[in-house]
PDB file of C-alpha atoms and ligand atoms in Angstrom:
ATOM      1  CA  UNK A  17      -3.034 -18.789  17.508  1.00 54.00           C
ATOM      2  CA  UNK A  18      -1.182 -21.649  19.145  1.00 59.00           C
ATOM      3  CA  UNK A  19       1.393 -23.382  17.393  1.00 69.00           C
ATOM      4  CA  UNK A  20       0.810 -26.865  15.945  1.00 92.00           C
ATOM      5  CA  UNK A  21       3.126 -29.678  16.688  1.00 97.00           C
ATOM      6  CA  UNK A  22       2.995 -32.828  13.986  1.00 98.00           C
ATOM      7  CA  UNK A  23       4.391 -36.224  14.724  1.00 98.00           C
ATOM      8  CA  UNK A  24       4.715 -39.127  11.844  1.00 98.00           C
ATOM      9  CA  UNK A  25       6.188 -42.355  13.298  1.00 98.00           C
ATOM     10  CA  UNK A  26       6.318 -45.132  11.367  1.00 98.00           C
ATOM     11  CA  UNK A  27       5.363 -43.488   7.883  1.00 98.00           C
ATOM     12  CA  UNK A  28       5.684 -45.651   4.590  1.00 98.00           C
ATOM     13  CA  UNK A  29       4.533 -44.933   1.001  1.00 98.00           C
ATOM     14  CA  UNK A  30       4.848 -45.686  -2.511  1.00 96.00           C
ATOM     15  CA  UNK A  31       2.786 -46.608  -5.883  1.00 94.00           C
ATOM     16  CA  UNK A  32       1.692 -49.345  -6.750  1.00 90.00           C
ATOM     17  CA  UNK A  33       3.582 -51.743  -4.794  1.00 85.00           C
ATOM     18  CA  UNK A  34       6.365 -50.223  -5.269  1.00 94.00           C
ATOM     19  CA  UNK A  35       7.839 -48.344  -1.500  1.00 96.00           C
ATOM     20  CA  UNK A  36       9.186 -45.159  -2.026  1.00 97.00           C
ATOM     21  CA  UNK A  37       9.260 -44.273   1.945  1.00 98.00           C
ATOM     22  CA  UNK A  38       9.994 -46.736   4.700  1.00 96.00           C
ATOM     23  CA  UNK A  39       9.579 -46.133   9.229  1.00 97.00           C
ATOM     24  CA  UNK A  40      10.085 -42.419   8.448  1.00 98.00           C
ATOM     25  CA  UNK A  41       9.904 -40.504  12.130  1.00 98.00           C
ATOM     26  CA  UNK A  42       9.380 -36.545  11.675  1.00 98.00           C
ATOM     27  CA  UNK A  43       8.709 -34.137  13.947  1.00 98.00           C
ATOM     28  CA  UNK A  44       7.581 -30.737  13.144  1.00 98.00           C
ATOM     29  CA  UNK A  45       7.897 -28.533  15.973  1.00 96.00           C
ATOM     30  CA  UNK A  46       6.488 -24.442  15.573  1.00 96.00           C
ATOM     31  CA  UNK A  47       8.933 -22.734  13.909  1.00 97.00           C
ATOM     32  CA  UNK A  48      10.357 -24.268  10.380  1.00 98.00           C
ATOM     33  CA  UNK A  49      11.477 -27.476   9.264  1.00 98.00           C
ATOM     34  CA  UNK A  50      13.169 -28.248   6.339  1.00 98.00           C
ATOM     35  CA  UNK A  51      13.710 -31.327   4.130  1.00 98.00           C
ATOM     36  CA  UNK A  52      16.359 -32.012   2.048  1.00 96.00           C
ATOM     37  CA  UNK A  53      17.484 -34.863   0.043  1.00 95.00           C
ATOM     38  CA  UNK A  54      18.602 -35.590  -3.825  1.00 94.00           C
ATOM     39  CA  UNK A  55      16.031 -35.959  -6.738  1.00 93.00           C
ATOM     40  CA  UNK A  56      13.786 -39.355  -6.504  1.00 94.00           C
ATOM     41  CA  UNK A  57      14.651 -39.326  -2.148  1.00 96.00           C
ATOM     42  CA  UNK A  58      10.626 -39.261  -2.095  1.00 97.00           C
ATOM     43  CA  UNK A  59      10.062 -35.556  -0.791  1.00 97.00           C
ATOM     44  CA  UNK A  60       7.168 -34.789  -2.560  1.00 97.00           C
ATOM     45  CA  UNK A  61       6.031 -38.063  -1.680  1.00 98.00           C
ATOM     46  CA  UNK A  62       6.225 -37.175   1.676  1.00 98.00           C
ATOM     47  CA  UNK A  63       4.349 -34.475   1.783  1.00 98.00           C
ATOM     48  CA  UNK A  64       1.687 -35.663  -0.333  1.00 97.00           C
ATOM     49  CA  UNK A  65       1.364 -38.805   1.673  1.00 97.00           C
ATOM     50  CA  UNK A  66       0.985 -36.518   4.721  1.00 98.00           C
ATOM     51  CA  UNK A  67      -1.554 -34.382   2.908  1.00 97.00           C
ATOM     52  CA  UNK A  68      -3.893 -37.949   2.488  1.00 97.00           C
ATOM     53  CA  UNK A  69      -2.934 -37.141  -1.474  1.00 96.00           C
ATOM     54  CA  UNK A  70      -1.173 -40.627  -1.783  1.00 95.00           C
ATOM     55  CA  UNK A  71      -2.082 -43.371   0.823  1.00 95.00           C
ATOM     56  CA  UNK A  72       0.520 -44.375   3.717  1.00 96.00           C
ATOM     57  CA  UNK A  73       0.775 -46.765   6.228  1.00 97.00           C
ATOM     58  CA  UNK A  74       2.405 -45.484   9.986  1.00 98.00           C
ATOM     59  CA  UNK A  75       0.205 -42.586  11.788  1.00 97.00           C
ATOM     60  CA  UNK A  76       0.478 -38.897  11.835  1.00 98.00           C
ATOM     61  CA  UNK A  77      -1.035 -36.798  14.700  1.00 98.00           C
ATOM     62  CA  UNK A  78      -1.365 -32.652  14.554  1.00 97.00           C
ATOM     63  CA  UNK A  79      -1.559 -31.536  18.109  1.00 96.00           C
ATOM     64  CA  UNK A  80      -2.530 -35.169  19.149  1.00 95.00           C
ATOM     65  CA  UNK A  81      -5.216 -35.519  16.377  1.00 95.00           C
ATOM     66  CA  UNK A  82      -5.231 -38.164  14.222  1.00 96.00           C
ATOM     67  CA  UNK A  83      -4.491 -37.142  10.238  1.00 97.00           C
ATOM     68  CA  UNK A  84      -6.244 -39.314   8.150  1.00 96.00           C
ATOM     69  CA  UNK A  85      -4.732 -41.556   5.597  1.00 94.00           C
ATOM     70  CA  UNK A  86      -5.597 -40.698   2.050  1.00 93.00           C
ATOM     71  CA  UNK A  87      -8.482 -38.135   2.910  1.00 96.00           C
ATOM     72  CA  UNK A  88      -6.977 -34.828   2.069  1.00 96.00           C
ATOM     73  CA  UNK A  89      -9.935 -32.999   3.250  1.00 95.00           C
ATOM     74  CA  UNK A  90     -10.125 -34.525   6.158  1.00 96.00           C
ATOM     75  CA  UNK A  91      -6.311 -33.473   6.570  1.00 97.00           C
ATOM     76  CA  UNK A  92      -7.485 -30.251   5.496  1.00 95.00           C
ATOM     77  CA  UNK A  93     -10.159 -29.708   8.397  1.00 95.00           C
ATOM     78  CA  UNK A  94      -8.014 -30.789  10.949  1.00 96.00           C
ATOM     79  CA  UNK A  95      -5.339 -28.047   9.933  1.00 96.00           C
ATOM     80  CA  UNK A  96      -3.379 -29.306   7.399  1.00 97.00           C
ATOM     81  CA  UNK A  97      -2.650 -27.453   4.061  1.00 97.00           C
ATOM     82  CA  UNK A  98       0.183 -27.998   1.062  1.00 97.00           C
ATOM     83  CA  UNK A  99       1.502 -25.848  -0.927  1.00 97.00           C
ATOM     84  CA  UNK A 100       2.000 -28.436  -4.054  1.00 95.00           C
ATOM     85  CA  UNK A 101       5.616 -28.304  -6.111  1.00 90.00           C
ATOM     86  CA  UNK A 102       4.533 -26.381  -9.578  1.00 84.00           C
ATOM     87  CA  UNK A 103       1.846 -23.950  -7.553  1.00 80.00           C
ATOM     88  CA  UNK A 104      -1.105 -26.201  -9.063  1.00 89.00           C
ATOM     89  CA  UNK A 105      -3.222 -22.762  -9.549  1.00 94.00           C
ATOM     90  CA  UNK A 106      -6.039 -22.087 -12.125  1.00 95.00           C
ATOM     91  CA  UNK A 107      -4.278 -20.494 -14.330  1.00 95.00           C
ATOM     92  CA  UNK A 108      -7.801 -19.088 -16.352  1.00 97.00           C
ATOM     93  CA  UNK A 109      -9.121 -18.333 -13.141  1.00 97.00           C
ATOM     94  CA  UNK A 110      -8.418 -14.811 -10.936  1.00 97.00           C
ATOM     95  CA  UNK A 111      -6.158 -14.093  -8.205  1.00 98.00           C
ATOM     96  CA  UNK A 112      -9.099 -13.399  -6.487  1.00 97.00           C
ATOM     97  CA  UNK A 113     -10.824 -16.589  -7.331  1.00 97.00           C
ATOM     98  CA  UNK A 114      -8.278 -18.735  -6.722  1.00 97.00           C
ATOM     99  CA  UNK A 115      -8.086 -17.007  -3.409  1.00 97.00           C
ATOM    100  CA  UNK A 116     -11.993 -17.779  -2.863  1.00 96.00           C
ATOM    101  CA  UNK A 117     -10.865 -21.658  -3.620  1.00 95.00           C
ATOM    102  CA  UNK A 118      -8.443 -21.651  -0.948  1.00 95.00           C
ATOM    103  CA  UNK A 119     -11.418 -21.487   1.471  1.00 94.00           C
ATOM    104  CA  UNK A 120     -13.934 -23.440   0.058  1.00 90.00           C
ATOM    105  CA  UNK A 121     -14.631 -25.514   3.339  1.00 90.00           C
ATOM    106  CA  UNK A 122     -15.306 -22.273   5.603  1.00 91.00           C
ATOM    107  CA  UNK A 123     -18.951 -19.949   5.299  1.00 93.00           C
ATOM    108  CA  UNK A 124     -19.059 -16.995   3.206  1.00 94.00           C
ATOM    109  CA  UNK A 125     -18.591 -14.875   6.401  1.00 95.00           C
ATOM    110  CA  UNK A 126     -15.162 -16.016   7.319  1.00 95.00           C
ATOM    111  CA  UNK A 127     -14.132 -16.732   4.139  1.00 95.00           C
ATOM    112  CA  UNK A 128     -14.508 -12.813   3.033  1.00 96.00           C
ATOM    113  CA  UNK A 129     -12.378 -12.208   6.645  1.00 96.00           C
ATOM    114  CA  UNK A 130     -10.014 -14.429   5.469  1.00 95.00           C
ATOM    115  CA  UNK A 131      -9.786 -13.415   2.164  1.00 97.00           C
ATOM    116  CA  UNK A 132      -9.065  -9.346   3.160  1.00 96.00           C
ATOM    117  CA  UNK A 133      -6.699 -10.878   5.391  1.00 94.00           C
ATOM    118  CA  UNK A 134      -5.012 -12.368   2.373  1.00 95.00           C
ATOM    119  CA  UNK A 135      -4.969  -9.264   1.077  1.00 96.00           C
ATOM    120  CA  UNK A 136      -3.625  -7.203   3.599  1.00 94.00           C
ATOM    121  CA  UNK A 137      -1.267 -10.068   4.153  1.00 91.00           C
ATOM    122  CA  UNK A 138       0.044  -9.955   0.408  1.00 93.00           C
ATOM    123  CA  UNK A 139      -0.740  -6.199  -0.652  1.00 93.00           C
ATOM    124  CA  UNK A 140       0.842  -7.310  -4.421  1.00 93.00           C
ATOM    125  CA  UNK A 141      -2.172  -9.455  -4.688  1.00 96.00           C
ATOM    126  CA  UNK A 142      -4.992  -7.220  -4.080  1.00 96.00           C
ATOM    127  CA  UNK A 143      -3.587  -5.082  -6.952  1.00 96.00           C
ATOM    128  CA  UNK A 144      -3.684  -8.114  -9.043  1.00 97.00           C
ATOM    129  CA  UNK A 145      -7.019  -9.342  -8.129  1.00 97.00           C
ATOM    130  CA  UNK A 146      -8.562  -9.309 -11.044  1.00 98.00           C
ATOM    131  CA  UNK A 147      -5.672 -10.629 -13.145  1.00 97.00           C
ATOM    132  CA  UNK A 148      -5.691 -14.314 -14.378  1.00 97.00           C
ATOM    133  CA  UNK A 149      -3.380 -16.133 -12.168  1.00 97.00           C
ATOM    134  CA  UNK A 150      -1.862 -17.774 -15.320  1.00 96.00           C
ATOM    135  CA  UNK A 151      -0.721 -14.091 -16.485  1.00 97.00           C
ATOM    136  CA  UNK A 152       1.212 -13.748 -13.657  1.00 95.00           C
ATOM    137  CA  UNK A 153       5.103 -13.573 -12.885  1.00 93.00           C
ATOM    138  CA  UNK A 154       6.858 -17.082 -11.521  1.00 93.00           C
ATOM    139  CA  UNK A 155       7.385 -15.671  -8.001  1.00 93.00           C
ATOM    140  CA  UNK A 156       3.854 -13.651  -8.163  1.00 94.00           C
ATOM    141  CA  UNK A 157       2.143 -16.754  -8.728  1.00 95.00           C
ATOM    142  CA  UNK A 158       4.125 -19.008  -6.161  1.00 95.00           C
ATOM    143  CA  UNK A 159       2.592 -16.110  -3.540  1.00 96.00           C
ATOM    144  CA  UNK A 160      -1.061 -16.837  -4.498  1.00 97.00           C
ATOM    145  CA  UNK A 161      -0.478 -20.319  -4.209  1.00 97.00           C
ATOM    146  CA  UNK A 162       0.615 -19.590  -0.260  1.00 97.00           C
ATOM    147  CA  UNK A 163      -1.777 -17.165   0.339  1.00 97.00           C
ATOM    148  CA  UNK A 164      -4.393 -19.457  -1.405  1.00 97.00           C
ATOM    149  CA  UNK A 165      -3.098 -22.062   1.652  1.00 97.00           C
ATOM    150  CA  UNK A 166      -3.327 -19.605   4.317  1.00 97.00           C
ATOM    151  CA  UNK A 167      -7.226 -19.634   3.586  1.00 97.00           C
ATOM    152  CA  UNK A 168      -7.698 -22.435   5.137  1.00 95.00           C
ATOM    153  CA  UNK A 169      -6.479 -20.819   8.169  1.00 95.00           C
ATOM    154  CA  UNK A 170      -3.882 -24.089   8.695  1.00 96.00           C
ATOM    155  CA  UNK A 171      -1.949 -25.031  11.790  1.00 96.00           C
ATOM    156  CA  UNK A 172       0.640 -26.667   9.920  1.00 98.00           C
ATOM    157  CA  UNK A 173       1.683 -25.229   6.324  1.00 98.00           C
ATOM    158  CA  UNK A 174       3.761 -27.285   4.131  1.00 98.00           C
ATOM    159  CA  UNK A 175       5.660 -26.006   1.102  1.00 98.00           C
ATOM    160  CA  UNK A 176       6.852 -28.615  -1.558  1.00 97.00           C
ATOM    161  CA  UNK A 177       9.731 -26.847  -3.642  1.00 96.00           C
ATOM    162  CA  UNK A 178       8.439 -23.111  -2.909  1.00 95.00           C
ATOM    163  CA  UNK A 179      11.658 -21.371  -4.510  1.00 94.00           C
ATOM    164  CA  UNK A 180      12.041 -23.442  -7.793  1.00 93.00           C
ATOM    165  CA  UNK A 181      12.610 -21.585 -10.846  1.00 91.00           C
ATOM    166  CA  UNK A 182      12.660 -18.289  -9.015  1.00 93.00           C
ATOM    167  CA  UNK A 183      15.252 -15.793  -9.449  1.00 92.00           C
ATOM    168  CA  UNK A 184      17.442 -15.059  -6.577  1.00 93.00           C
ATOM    169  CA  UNK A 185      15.826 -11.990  -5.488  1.00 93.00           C
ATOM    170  CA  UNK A 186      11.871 -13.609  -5.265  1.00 93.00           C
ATOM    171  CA  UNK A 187      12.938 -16.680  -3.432  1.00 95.00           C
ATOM    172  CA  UNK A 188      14.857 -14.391  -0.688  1.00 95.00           C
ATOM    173  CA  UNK A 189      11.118 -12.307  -0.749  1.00 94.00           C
ATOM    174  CA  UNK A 190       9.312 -15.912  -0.962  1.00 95.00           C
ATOM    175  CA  UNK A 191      11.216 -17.363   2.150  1.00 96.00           C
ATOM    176  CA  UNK A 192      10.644 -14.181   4.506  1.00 96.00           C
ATOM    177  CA  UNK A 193       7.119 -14.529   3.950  1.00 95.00           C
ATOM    178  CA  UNK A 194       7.411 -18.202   5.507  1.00 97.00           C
ATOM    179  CA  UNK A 195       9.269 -16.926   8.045  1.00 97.00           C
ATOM    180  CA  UNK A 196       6.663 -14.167   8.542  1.00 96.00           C
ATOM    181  CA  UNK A 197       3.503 -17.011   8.926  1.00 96.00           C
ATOM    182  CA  UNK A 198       6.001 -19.162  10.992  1.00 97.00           C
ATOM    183  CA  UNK A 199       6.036 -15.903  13.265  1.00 96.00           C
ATOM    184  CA  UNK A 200       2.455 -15.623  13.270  1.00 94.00           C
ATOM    185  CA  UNK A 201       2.411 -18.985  14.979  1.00 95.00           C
ATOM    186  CA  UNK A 202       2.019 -21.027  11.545  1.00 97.00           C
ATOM    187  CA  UNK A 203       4.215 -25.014  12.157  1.00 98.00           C
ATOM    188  CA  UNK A 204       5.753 -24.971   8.957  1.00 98.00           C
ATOM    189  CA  UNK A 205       7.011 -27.760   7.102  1.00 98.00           C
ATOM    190  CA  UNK A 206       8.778 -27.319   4.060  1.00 98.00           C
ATOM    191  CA  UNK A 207      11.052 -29.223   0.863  1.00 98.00           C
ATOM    192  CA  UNK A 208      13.418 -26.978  -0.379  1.00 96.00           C
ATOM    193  CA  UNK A 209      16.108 -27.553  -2.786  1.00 91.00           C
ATOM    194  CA  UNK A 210      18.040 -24.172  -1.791  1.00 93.00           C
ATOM    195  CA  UNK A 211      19.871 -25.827   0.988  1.00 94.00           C
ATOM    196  CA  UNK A 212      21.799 -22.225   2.253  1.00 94.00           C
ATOM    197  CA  UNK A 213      18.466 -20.580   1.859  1.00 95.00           C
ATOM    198  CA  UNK A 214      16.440 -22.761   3.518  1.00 96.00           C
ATOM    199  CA  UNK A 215      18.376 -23.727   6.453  1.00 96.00           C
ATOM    200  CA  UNK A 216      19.250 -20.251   7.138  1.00 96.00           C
ATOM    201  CA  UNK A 217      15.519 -19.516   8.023  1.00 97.00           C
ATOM    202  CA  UNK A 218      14.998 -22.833   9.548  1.00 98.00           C
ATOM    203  CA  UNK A 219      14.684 -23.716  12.794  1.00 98.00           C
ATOM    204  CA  UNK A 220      15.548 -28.265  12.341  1.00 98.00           C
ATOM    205  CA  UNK A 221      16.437 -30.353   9.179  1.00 98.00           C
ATOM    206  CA  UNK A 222      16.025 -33.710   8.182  1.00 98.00           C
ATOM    207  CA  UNK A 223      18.058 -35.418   5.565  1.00 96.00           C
ATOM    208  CA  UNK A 224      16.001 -38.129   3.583  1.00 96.00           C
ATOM    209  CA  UNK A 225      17.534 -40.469   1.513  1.00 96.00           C
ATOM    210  CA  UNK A 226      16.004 -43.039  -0.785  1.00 96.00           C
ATOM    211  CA  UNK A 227      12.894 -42.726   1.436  1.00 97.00           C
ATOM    212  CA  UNK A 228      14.510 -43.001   4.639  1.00 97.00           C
ATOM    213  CA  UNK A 229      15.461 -40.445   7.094  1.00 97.00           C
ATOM    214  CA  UNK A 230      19.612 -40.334   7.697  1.00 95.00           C
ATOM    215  CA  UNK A 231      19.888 -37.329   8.930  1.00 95.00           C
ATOM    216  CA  UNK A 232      18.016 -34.741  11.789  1.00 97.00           C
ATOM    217  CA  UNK A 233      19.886 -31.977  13.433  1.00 97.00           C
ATOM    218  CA  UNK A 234      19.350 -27.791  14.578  1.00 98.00           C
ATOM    219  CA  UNK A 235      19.443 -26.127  11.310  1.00 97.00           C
ATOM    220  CA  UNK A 236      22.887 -24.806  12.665  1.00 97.00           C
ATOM    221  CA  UNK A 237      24.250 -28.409  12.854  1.00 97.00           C
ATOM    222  CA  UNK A 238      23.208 -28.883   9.673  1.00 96.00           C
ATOM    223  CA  UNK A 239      24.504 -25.851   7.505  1.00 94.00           C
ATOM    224  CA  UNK A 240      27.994 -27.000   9.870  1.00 94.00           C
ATOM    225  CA  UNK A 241      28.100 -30.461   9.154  1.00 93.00           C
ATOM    226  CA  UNK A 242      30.949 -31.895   6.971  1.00 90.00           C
ATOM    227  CA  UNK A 243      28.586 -34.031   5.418  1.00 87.00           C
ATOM    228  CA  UNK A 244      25.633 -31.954   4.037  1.00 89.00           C
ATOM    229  CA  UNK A 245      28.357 -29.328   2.986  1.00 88.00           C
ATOM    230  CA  UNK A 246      29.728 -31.787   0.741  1.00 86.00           C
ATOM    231  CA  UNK A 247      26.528 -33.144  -0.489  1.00 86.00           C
ATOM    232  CA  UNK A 248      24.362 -30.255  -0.666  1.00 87.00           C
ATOM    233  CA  UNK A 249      26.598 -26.956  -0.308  1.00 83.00           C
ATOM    234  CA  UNK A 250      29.375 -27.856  -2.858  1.00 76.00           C
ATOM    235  CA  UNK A 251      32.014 -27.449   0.141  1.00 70.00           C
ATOM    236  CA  UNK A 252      33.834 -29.246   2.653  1.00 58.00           C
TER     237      UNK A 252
HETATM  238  P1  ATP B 305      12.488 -34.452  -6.642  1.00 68.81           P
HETATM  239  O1  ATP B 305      13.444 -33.673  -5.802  1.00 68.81           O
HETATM  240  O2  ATP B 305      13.086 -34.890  -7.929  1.00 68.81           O
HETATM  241  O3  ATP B 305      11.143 -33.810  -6.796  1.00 68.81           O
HETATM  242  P2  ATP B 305      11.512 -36.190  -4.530  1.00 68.81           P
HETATM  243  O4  ATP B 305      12.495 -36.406  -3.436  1.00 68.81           O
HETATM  244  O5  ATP B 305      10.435 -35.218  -4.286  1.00 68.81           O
HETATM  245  O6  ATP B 305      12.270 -35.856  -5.868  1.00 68.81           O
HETATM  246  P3  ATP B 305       9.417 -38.052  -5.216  1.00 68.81           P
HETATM  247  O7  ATP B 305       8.856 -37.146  -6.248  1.00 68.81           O
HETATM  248  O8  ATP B 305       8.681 -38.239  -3.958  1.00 68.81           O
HETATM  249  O9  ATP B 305      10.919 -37.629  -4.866  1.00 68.81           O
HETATM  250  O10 ATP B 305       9.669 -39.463  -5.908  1.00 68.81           O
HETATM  251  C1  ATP B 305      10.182 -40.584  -5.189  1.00 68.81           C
HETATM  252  C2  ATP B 305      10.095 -41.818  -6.073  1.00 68.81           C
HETATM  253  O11 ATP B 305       8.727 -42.149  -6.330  1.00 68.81           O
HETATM  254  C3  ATP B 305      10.754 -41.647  -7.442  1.00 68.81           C
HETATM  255  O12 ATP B 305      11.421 -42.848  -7.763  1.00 68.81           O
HETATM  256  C4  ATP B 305       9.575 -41.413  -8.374  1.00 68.81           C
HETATM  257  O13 ATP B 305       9.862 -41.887  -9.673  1.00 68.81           O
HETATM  258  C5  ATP B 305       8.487 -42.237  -7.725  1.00 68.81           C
HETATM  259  N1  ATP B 305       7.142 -41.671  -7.997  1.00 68.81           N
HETATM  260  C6  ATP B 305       6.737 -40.422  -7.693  1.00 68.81           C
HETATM  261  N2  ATP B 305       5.437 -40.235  -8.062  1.00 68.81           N
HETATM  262  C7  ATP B 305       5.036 -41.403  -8.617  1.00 68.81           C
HETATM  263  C8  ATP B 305       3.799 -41.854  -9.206  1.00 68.81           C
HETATM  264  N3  ATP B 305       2.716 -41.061  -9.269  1.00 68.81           N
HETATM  265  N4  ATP B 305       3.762 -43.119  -9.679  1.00 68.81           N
HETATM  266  C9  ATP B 305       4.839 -43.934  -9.601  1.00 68.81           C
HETATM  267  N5  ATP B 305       6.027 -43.571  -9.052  1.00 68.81           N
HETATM  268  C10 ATP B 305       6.128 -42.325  -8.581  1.00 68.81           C
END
């Protein structure tokens, strides 16, 4: 697989009239990149704008291609796929099924590939299969909702919040499984609220701030800087 590169230049957003994101510049190179900010900095909108879940102005190419504004399928067939804050699973429905979901644009054929794929990829989930993914443990059900991304087979995999409300021990499992798909060749992009965590598996960082971008350094210059110590590491 060849790794996806995504520029956004010139990327606003908000609802209802009301901008939340203003001339934000990102690029996500292969490898990880993280973004932080404090509650309200418009994240999630971010991401969801990016996803065509929330319309934008500004343009966003993967690999040159042209996302679409506000068409999340279309974002989804050219590569795109979101991991949404709260998991968003069918909680009455099956691991398995909500596995099956995760491909619903791609024939039966692949889709089975993909889907033993999953499994082999997640080997907690095939023992699970048949379990209701509403049964399942916090950190068990933030894994279905990756692997349910990874069935769309995406060039660029973004992650809104994927540690929150995990205990210590499943977010360290949850993040080396994004480093693991960023190592399969997987552009991730990723909101997390674990600063240390995240930037420690992270290749770049950008720092939004009441929907603008102040911020965008190495990971290393990041987890250094006086600044983002103070603001998101509680030292100086
Ligand atoms: P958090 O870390 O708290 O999740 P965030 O950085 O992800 O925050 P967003 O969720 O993108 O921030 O919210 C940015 C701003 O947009 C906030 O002021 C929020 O109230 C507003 N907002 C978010 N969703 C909507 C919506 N559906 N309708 C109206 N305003 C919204």
């Amino acid at each position: 697989m060849t790794s996806a590169r995504l520029a956004v230049r010139g990327l606003g957003a908000g609802y209802g009239g009301f901008a939340v994101l203003r001339a934000i510049d990102i690029d996500a190179l292969p490898g990880i990149t993280v973004i932080l900010g404090p509650n309200g900095a418009g994240k999630t909108t971010l991401l969801r704008a990016l996803a065509g879940l929330t319309p934008r102005e500004g343009e966003a190419r993967l690999d040159g291609d042209l996302l679409p504004s506000h068409d999340a399928t279309g974002c989804v067939r050219r590569g795109l796929a979101l991991v949404a804050e709260g998991r968003q699973l069918f909680p009455q429905m099956t691991v398995h099924e909500n596995l099956e979901l995760g491909g619903w644009l791609v024939p039966a054929a692949e889709r089975a590939r993909r889907l033993a794929q999953a499994f082999a990829d997640f080997p907690r989930l095939k023992e699970r299969a048949s379990q209701l993914a509403g049964t399942m443990s916090g950190g068990e059900q933030q894994m279905v909702a990756v692997a349910r991304a990874m069935m769309s087979a995406p060039r660029l995999l973004m992650l809104d919040e994927p540690s929150l409300g995990l205990a210590p021990r499943m977010v360290d499992e949850l993040l080396a499984i994004v480093q693991r798909i960023a190592s399969q060749g997987v552009t991730v992009l990723m909101v997390e609220q674990n600063v240390r965590k995240a930037l420690a598996i992270a290749d770049r960082g950008y720092v939004l701030e009441r929907g603008r971008i102040v911020a965008a350094d190495t990971a290393p210059a990041l987890l250094a800087s006086d600044a983002i110590r103070r603001a998101y590491l509680g030292t100086a």
